[in-house]
PDB file of C-alpha atoms and ligand atoms in Angstrom:
ATOM      1  CA  UNK P 466       0.000   0.000   0.000  1.00 95.00           C
ATOM      2  CA  UNK P 467       1.164   3.594  -0.523  1.00 98.00           C
ATOM      3  CA  UNK P 468       2.959   5.156   2.418  1.00 98.00           C
ATOM      4  CA  UNK P 469       1.613   8.368   3.886  1.00 98.00           C
ATOM      5  CA  UNK P 470       3.712  10.355   6.360  1.00 98.00           C
ATOM      6  CA  UNK P 471       1.447  12.618   8.415  1.00 99.00           C
ATOM      7  CA  UNK P 472       2.700  15.819  10.076  1.00 98.00           C
ATOM      8  CA  UNK P 473       0.764  17.249  13.011  1.00 98.00           C
ATOM      9  CA  UNK P 474       1.056  19.940  15.670  1.00 98.00           C
ATOM     10  CA  UNK P 475      -1.901  19.343  17.936  1.00 98.00           C
ATOM     11  CA  UNK P 476      -5.079  17.464  18.652  1.00 98.00           C
ATOM     12  CA  UNK P 477      -4.800  15.288  15.586  1.00 98.00           C
ATOM     13  CA  UNK P 478      -8.493  14.883  14.840  1.00 98.00           C
ATOM     14  CA  UNK P 479      -7.613  14.941  11.141  1.00 98.00           C
ATOM     15  CA  UNK P 480      -4.901  12.322  11.668  1.00 99.00           C
ATOM     16  CA  UNK P 481      -7.655  10.291  13.343  1.00 99.00           C
ATOM     17  CA  UNK P 482      -9.852  10.715  10.266  1.00 99.00           C
ATOM     18  CA  UNK P 483      -7.055   9.171   8.162  1.00 99.00           C
ATOM     19  CA  UNK P 484      -6.486   6.358  10.679  1.00 99.00           C
ATOM     20  CA  UNK P 485     -10.236   5.601  10.716  1.00 98.00           C
ATOM     21  CA  UNK P 486     -10.459   5.675   6.917  1.00 98.00           C
ATOM     22  CA  UNK P 487      -7.604   3.180   6.685  1.00 98.00           C
ATOM     23  CA  UNK P 488      -9.274   0.973   9.306  1.00 98.00           C
ATOM     24  CA  UNK P 489     -12.613   0.933   7.476  1.00 98.00           C
ATOM     25  CA  UNK P 490     -11.089   0.504   4.025  1.00 98.00           C
ATOM     26  CA  UNK P 491     -12.059   3.913   2.634  1.00 98.00           C
ATOM     27  CA  UNK P 492      -8.369   4.717   2.313  1.00 98.00           C
ATOM     28  CA  UNK P 493      -5.951   2.059   1.148  1.00 97.00           C
ATOM     29  CA  UNK P 494      -2.653   3.217   2.599  1.00 98.00           C
ATOM     30  CA  UNK P 495      -0.228   2.815   5.479  1.00 98.00           C
ATOM     31  CA  UNK P 496       1.005   5.495   7.842  1.00 98.00           C
ATOM     32  CA  UNK P 497       4.570   4.405   8.706  1.00 98.00           C
ATOM     33  CA  UNK P 498       5.187   7.389  10.990  1.00 98.00           C
ATOM     34  CA  UNK P 499       3.518  10.498  12.380  1.00 99.00           C
ATOM     35  CA  UNK P 500       5.749  13.500  12.970  1.00 98.00           C
ATOM     36  CA  UNK P 501       4.892  16.346  15.324  1.00 98.00           C
ATOM     37  CA  UNK P 502       6.722  19.634  15.802  1.00 98.00           C
ATOM     38  CA  UNK P 503       5.240  19.834  19.301  1.00 98.00           C
ATOM     39  CA  UNK P 504       5.834  17.382  22.133  1.00 98.00           C
ATOM     40  CA  UNK P 505       3.008  15.970  24.263  1.00 98.00           C
ATOM     41  CA  UNK P 506       0.158  16.761  21.884  1.00 98.00           C
ATOM     42  CA  UNK P 507      -2.901  14.531  21.779  1.00 98.00           C
ATOM     43  CA  UNK P 508      -2.269  13.569  18.171  1.00 98.00           C
ATOM     44  CA  UNK P 509       0.795  11.607  19.325  1.00 99.00           C
ATOM     45  CA  UNK P 510      -1.459   9.572  21.619  1.00 98.00           C
ATOM     46  CA  UNK P 511      -3.789   8.895  18.701  1.00 99.00           C
ATOM     47  CA  UNK P 512      -0.836   7.546  16.721  1.00 98.00           C
ATOM     48  CA  UNK P 513       0.256   5.341  19.636  1.00 98.00           C
ATOM     49  CA  UNK P 514      -3.294   4.034  20.089  1.00 98.00           C
ATOM     50  CA  UNK P 515      -3.337   3.033  16.429  1.00 98.00           C
ATOM     51  CA  UNK P 516       0.056   1.322  16.719  1.00 98.00           C
ATOM     52  CA  UNK P 517       1.740   3.946  14.541  1.00 98.00           C
ATOM     53  CA  UNK P 518       5.295   5.097  15.291  1.00 98.00           C
ATOM     54  CA  UNK P 519       5.798   8.768  15.946  1.00 98.00           C
ATOM     55  CA  UNK P 520       8.614  11.259  16.160  1.00 98.00           C
ATOM     56  CA  UNK P 521       8.807  14.732  17.641  1.00 98.00           C
ATOM     57  CA  UNK P 522      11.056  17.371  16.147  1.00 98.00           C
ATOM     58  CA  UNK P 523      10.602  20.750  17.802  1.00 98.00           C
ATOM     59  CA  UNK P 524      12.035  23.990  16.480  1.00 97.00           C
ATOM     60  CA  UNK P 525      12.789  25.442  19.920  1.00 96.00           C
ATOM     61  CA  UNK P 526      15.911  23.366  20.745  1.00 97.00           C
ATOM     62  CA  UNK P 527      17.328  24.518  17.404  1.00 97.00           C
ATOM     63  CA  UNK P 528      16.757  28.207  18.012  1.00 96.00           C
ATOM     64  CA  UNK P 529      17.946  27.816  21.629  1.00 97.00           C
ATOM     65  CA  UNK P 530      21.176  26.313  20.292  1.00 98.00           C
ATOM     66  CA  UNK P 531      21.610  29.163  17.815  1.00 98.00           C
ATOM     67  CA  UNK P 532      20.708  26.956  14.869  1.00 97.00           C
ATOM     68  CA  UNK P 533      18.670  28.222  11.967  1.00 95.00           C
ATOM     69  CA  UNK P 534      15.226  27.384  10.753  1.00 94.00           C
ATOM     70  CA  UNK P 535      16.909  26.023   7.637  1.00 95.00           C
ATOM     71  CA  UNK P 536      18.795  23.469   9.734  1.00 96.00           C
ATOM     72  CA  UNK P 537      15.548  22.493  11.392  1.00 97.00           C
ATOM     73  CA  UNK P 538      13.778  22.138   8.051  1.00 97.00           C
ATOM     74  CA  UNK P 539      16.540  20.026   6.618  1.00 97.00           C
ATOM     75  CA  UNK P 540      16.488  17.642   9.631  1.00 98.00           C
ATOM     76  CA  UNK P 541      12.706  17.481   9.366  1.00 98.00           C
ATOM     77  CA  UNK P 542      12.976  16.616   5.684  1.00 98.00           C
ATOM     78  CA  UNK P 543      15.531  13.904   6.522  1.00 98.00           C
ATOM     79  CA  UNK P 544      13.129  12.278   9.022  1.00 98.00           C
ATOM     80  CA  UNK P 545      10.410  12.199   6.395  1.00 98.00           C
ATOM     81  CA  UNK P 546      12.625  11.001   3.540  1.00 98.00           C
ATOM     82  CA  UNK P 547      13.831   8.145   5.774  1.00 98.00           C
ATOM     83  CA  UNK P 548      10.212   6.971   6.043  1.00 98.00           C
ATOM     84  CA  UNK P 549      10.058   6.644   2.224  1.00 98.00           C
ATOM     85  CA  UNK P 550       6.706   8.371   1.742  1.00 98.00           C
ATOM     86  CA  UNK P 551       4.600   8.265  -1.399  1.00 98.00           C
ATOM     87  CA  UNK P 552       2.652  11.212  -0.036  1.00 98.00           C
ATOM     88  CA  UNK P 553       3.158  13.716   2.793  1.00 98.00           C
ATOM     89  CA  UNK P 554       0.026  15.045   4.488  1.00 98.00           C
ATOM     90  CA  UNK P 555       0.118  18.177   6.643  1.00 98.00           C
ATOM     91  CA  UNK P 556      -2.808  17.639   9.011  1.00 98.00           C
ATOM     92  CA  UNK P 557      -2.862  20.647  11.292  1.00 97.00           C
ATOM     93  CA  UNK P 558       0.888  21.161  10.967  1.00 97.00           C
ATOM     94  CA  UNK P 559       1.565  24.743  12.054  1.00 95.00           C
ATOM     95  CA  UNK P 560       5.017  25.392  10.658  1.00 93.00           C
ATOM     96  CA  UNK P 561       5.646  27.056   7.308  1.00 88.00           C
ATOM     97  CA  UNK P 562       7.995  24.929   5.266  1.00 91.00           C
ATOM     98  CA  UNK P 563      10.951  26.581   3.588  1.00 91.00           C
ATOM     99  CA  UNK P 564      12.333  25.960   0.105  1.00 91.00           C
ATOM    100  CA  UNK P 565      15.112  23.968   1.833  1.00 91.00           C
ATOM    101  CA  UNK P 566      12.447  21.532   2.963  1.00 95.00           C
ATOM    102  CA  UNK P 567      10.448  21.467  -0.248  1.00 94.00           C
ATOM    103  CA  UNK P 568      13.561  20.947  -2.389  1.00 93.00           C
ATOM    104  CA  UNK P 569      13.991  17.566  -0.716  1.00 95.00           C
ATOM    105  CA  UNK P 570      10.679  16.471  -2.257  1.00 94.00           C
ATOM    106  CA  UNK P 571      10.927  17.129  -5.977  1.00 91.00           C
ATOM    107  CA  UNK P 572       8.571  14.264  -6.832  1.00 92.00           C
ATOM    108  CA  UNK P 573       6.720  13.377  -3.616  1.00 96.00           C
ATOM    109  CA  UNK P 574       3.397  15.191  -3.391  1.00 96.00           C
ATOM    110  CA  UNK P 575       2.767  17.218  -0.233  1.00 97.00           C
ATOM    111  CA  UNK P 576      -0.750  18.315   0.652  1.00 97.00           C
ATOM    112  CA  UNK P 577      -2.029  20.655   3.351  1.00 96.00           C
ATOM    113  CA  UNK P 578      -5.373  21.025   5.040  1.00 97.00           C
ATOM    114  CA  UNK P 579      -6.449  24.587   5.720  1.00 96.00           C
ATOM    115  CA  UNK P 580      -9.666  25.711   7.435  1.00 97.00           C
ATOM    116  CA  UNK P 581     -10.575  28.501   5.026  1.00 97.00           C
ATOM    117  CA  UNK P 582     -11.456  29.073   1.398  1.00 96.00           C
ATOM    118  CA  UNK P 583      -8.647  29.654  -1.125  1.00 94.00           C
ATOM    119  CA  UNK P 584      -7.157  33.117  -0.735  1.00 92.00           C
ATOM    120  CA  UNK P 585      -8.817  33.752   2.637  1.00 94.00           C
ATOM    121  CA  UNK P 586      -7.354  33.748   6.159  1.00 94.00           C
ATOM    122  CA  UNK P 587      -3.991  32.193   5.347  1.00 89.00           C
ATOM    123  CA  UNK P 588      -1.850  31.072   8.253  1.00 88.00           C
ATOM    124  CA  UNK P 589      -2.807  30.645  11.895  1.00 93.00           C
ATOM    125  CA  UNK P 590      -6.197  31.142  13.614  1.00 96.00           C
ATOM    126  CA  UNK P 591      -8.091  30.966  10.329  1.00 97.00           C
ATOM    127  CA  UNK P 592     -11.384  29.871  11.884  1.00 98.00           C
ATOM    128  CA  UNK P 593     -11.319  32.619  14.519  1.00 98.00           C
ATOM    129  CA  UNK P 594     -10.503  35.205  11.878  1.00 98.00           C
ATOM    130  CA  UNK P 595     -13.332  33.998   9.637  1.00 98.00           C
ATOM    131  CA  UNK P 596     -15.750  34.126  12.577  1.00 98.00           C
ATOM    132  CA  UNK P 597     -14.693  37.693  13.382  1.00 98.00           C
ATOM    133  CA  UNK P 598     -15.032  38.704   9.731  1.00 98.00           C
ATOM    134  CA  UNK P 599     -18.545  37.229   9.698  1.00 98.00           C
ATOM    135  CA  UNK P 600     -19.466  39.208  12.800  1.00 97.00           C
ATOM    136  CA  UNK P 601     -18.272  42.375  11.084  1.00 98.00           C
ATOM    137  CA  UNK P 602     -20.469  41.488   8.116  1.00 98.00           C
ATOM    138  CA  UNK P 603     -17.504  41.023   5.770  1.00 98.00           C
ATOM    139  CA  UNK P 604     -18.229  37.400   4.799  1.00 98.00           C
ATOM    140  CA  UNK P 605     -21.394  35.309   4.630  1.00 97.00           C
ATOM    141  CA  UNK P 606     -19.804  31.864   4.737  1.00 98.00           C
ATOM    142  CA  UNK P 607     -16.413  30.293   5.049  1.00 98.00           C
ATOM    143  CA  UNK P 608     -14.953  26.947   4.034  1.00 98.00           C
ATOM    144  CA  UNK P 609     -12.214  24.393   4.101  1.00 98.00           C
ATOM    145  CA  UNK P 610      -9.688  23.228   1.577  1.00 97.00           C
ATOM    146  CA  UNK P 611      -6.916  20.787   0.904  1.00 97.00           C
ATOM    147  CA  UNK P 612      -4.262  22.153  -1.419  1.00 96.00           C
ATOM    148  CA  UNK P 613      -0.941  21.093  -2.829  1.00 96.00           C
ATOM    149  CA  UNK P 614       2.053  22.596  -1.078  1.00 95.00           C
ATOM    150  CA  UNK P 615       4.464  24.465  -3.310  1.00 84.00           C
ATOM    151  CA  UNK P 616       7.158  26.978  -2.512  1.00 76.00           C
ATOM    152  CA  UNK P 617       4.921  29.987  -2.739  1.00 70.00           C
ATOM    153  CA  UNK P 618       3.070  30.123   0.612  1.00 64.00           C
ATOM    154  CA  UNK P 619      -0.535  29.040   0.176  1.00 60.00           C
ATOM    155  CA  UNK P 620       0.034  29.163  -3.560  1.00 66.00           C
ATOM    156  CA  UNK P 621      -0.596  25.501  -4.291  1.00 87.00           C
ATOM    157  CA  UNK P 622      -3.450  24.279  -6.397  1.00 92.00           C
ATOM    158  CA  UNK P 623      -6.599  23.476  -4.369  1.00 96.00           C
ATOM    159  CA  UNK P 624      -7.497  19.773  -4.582  1.00 97.00           C
ATOM    160  CA  UNK P 625     -10.776  19.846  -2.700  1.00 98.00           C
ATOM    161  CA  UNK P 626     -12.632  22.969  -1.591  1.00 98.00           C
ATOM    162  CA  UNK P 627     -15.859  22.921   0.405  1.00 98.00           C
ATOM    163  CA  UNK P 628     -17.969  25.824   1.599  1.00 98.00           C
ATOM    164  CA  UNK P 629     -19.113  25.829   5.228  1.00 98.00           C
ATOM    165  CA  UNK P 630     -22.040  27.933   6.362  1.00 98.00           C
ATOM    166  CA  UNK P 631     -21.913  30.284   9.323  1.00 98.00           C
ATOM    167  CA  UNK P 632     -25.192  30.621  11.209  1.00 98.00           C
ATOM    168  CA  UNK P 633     -26.251  33.755  13.060  1.00 97.00           C
ATOM    169  CA  UNK P 634     -26.578  31.779  16.301  1.00 98.00           C
ATOM    170  CA  UNK P 635     -23.082  30.281  15.997  1.00 98.00           C
ATOM    171  CA  UNK P 636     -20.447  30.878  18.600  1.00 98.00           C
ATOM    172  CA  UNK P 637     -16.823  30.162  17.739  1.00 98.00           C
ATOM    173  CA  UNK P 638     -17.010  26.633  19.158  1.00 98.00           C
ATOM    174  CA  UNK P 639     -20.039  25.802  17.015  1.00 98.00           C
ATOM    175  CA  UNK P 640     -18.326  27.042  13.882  1.00 98.00           C
ATOM    176  CA  UNK P 641     -15.127  25.176  14.745  1.00 98.00           C
ATOM    177  CA  UNK P 642     -17.068  21.942  15.225  1.00 98.00           C
ATOM    178  CA  UNK P 643     -18.852  22.347  11.867  1.00 98.00           C
ATOM    179  CA  UNK P 644     -15.561  23.076  10.109  1.00 98.00           C
ATOM    180  CA  UNK P 645     -13.725  20.150  11.710  1.00 98.00           C
ATOM    181  CA  UNK P 646     -16.476  17.752  10.629  1.00 98.00           C
ATOM    182  CA  UNK P 647     -16.031  18.865   7.013  1.00 98.00           C
ATOM    183  CA  UNK P 648     -12.250  18.685   7.280  1.00 98.00           C
ATOM    184  CA  UNK P 649     -12.389  15.060   8.349  1.00 98.00           C
ATOM    185  CA  UNK P 650     -14.274  14.217   5.154  1.00 98.00           C
ATOM    186  CA  UNK P 651     -12.296  16.273   2.656  1.00 98.00           C
ATOM    187  CA  UNK P 652      -8.876  15.276   3.972  1.00 98.00           C
ATOM    188  CA  UNK P 653      -9.661  11.634   3.189  1.00 98.00           C
ATOM    189  CA  UNK P 654     -11.141  12.653  -0.161  1.00 98.00           C
ATOM    190  CA  UNK P 655      -8.099  14.695  -1.178  1.00 98.00           C
ATOM    191  CA  UNK P 656      -5.708  12.002   0.017  1.00 98.00           C
ATOM    192  CA  UNK P 657      -7.499   9.441  -2.128  1.00 98.00           C
ATOM    193  CA  UNK P 658      -7.428  11.832  -5.060  1.00 98.00           C
ATOM    194  CA  UNK P 659      -3.658  12.260  -4.896  1.00 98.00           C
ATOM    195  CA  UNK P 660      -3.068   8.547  -4.323  1.00 98.00           C
ATOM    196  CA  UNK P 661      -5.115   7.675  -7.394  1.00 97.00           C
ATOM    197  CA  UNK P 662      -3.015  10.109  -9.447  1.00 94.00           C
ATOM    198  CA  UNK P 663       0.172   8.481  -8.178  1.00 90.00           C
ATOM    199  CA  UNK P 664      -1.192   5.020  -8.974  1.00 85.00           C
ATOM    200  CA  UNK P 665      -2.008   5.984 -12.547  1.00 78.00           C
ATOM    201  CA  UNK P 666       1.480   7.377 -13.324  1.00 70.00           C
TER     202      UNK P 666
HETATM  203  C1  GAR T 232      -7.363  21.992  11.567  1.00 76.29           C
HETATM  204  O1  GAR T 232      -8.472  22.834  11.714  1.00 76.29           O
HETATM  205  C2  GAR T 232      -6.544  22.367  10.351  1.00 76.29           C
HETATM  206  O2  GAR T 232      -7.334  22.774   9.272  1.00 76.29           O
HETATM  207  C3  GAR T 232      -5.732  23.509  10.890  1.00 76.29           C
HETATM  208  O3  GAR T 232      -5.332  23.052  12.162  1.00 76.29           O
HETATM  209  C4  GAR T 232      -6.378  22.236  12.709  1.00 76.29           C
HETATM  210  C5  GAR T 232      -5.797  20.946  13.238  1.00 76.29           C
HETATM  211  O4  GAR T 232      -6.768  20.171  13.912  1.00 76.29           O
HETATM  212  N1  GAR T 232      -4.622  23.818  10.044  1.00 76.29           N
HETATM  213  C6  GAR T 232      -4.188  25.060   9.799  1.00 76.29           C
HETATM  214  O5  GAR T 232      -4.679  26.035  10.316  1.00 76.29           O
HETATM  215  C7  GAR T 232      -3.038  25.153   8.823  1.00 76.29           C
HETATM  216  N2  GAR T 232      -2.717  26.529   8.526  1.00 76.29           N
HETATM  217  P1  GAR T 232      -6.437  18.677  14.320  1.00 76.29           P
HETATM  218  O6  GAR T 232      -5.104  18.696  15.053  1.00 76.29           O
HETATM  219  O7  GAR T 232      -7.559  18.252  15.221  1.00 76.29           O
HETATM  220  O8  GAR T 232      -6.370  17.851  13.057  1.00 76.29           O
END
């Protein structure tokens, strides 16, 4: 089966969606390793519970030791390359990857999940920022996407885009829950899409 290396930074509910899809046969793949840039996050427990190996590589020890982000990115790339991935999935991975990193993957596709529509609310706290924009009357709905990762930040081609409604009675938690539910579906969908492209090459 194709090998998917999953990168996380937190709760890992989207990692769980991939694990569940593999378990129920919706996704025919293996996850040889999960890599987190933060120690002690719940996503690492999810990996352990599924019998998946995990590694933690945090940026802080690098910066504390006077090392650069480039050195971090190149060690991160090494960890991933060693796992021989057919596909790299960024599932809530909150670290912007440099060209140094991306250059190590000239042929391996990398995809990223982002809780906003293309061109909107790039970067961190996207759901909060969409909610605030809605409250100011600037947007009527938001969305979720999975896109290819290329060197230009958030410049990669969207693979799956889904609109998510915002209701007048929503609080932030309600909107987050609605968005996460859609994410769990489209991440599996986009992963399957890329895997089927790889298989047909
Ligand atoms: C998800 O909402 C994902 O879209 C977002 O982080 C969350 C991770 O949740 N990613 C980004 O904001 C990327 N810029 P999870 O840890 O439960 O999967």
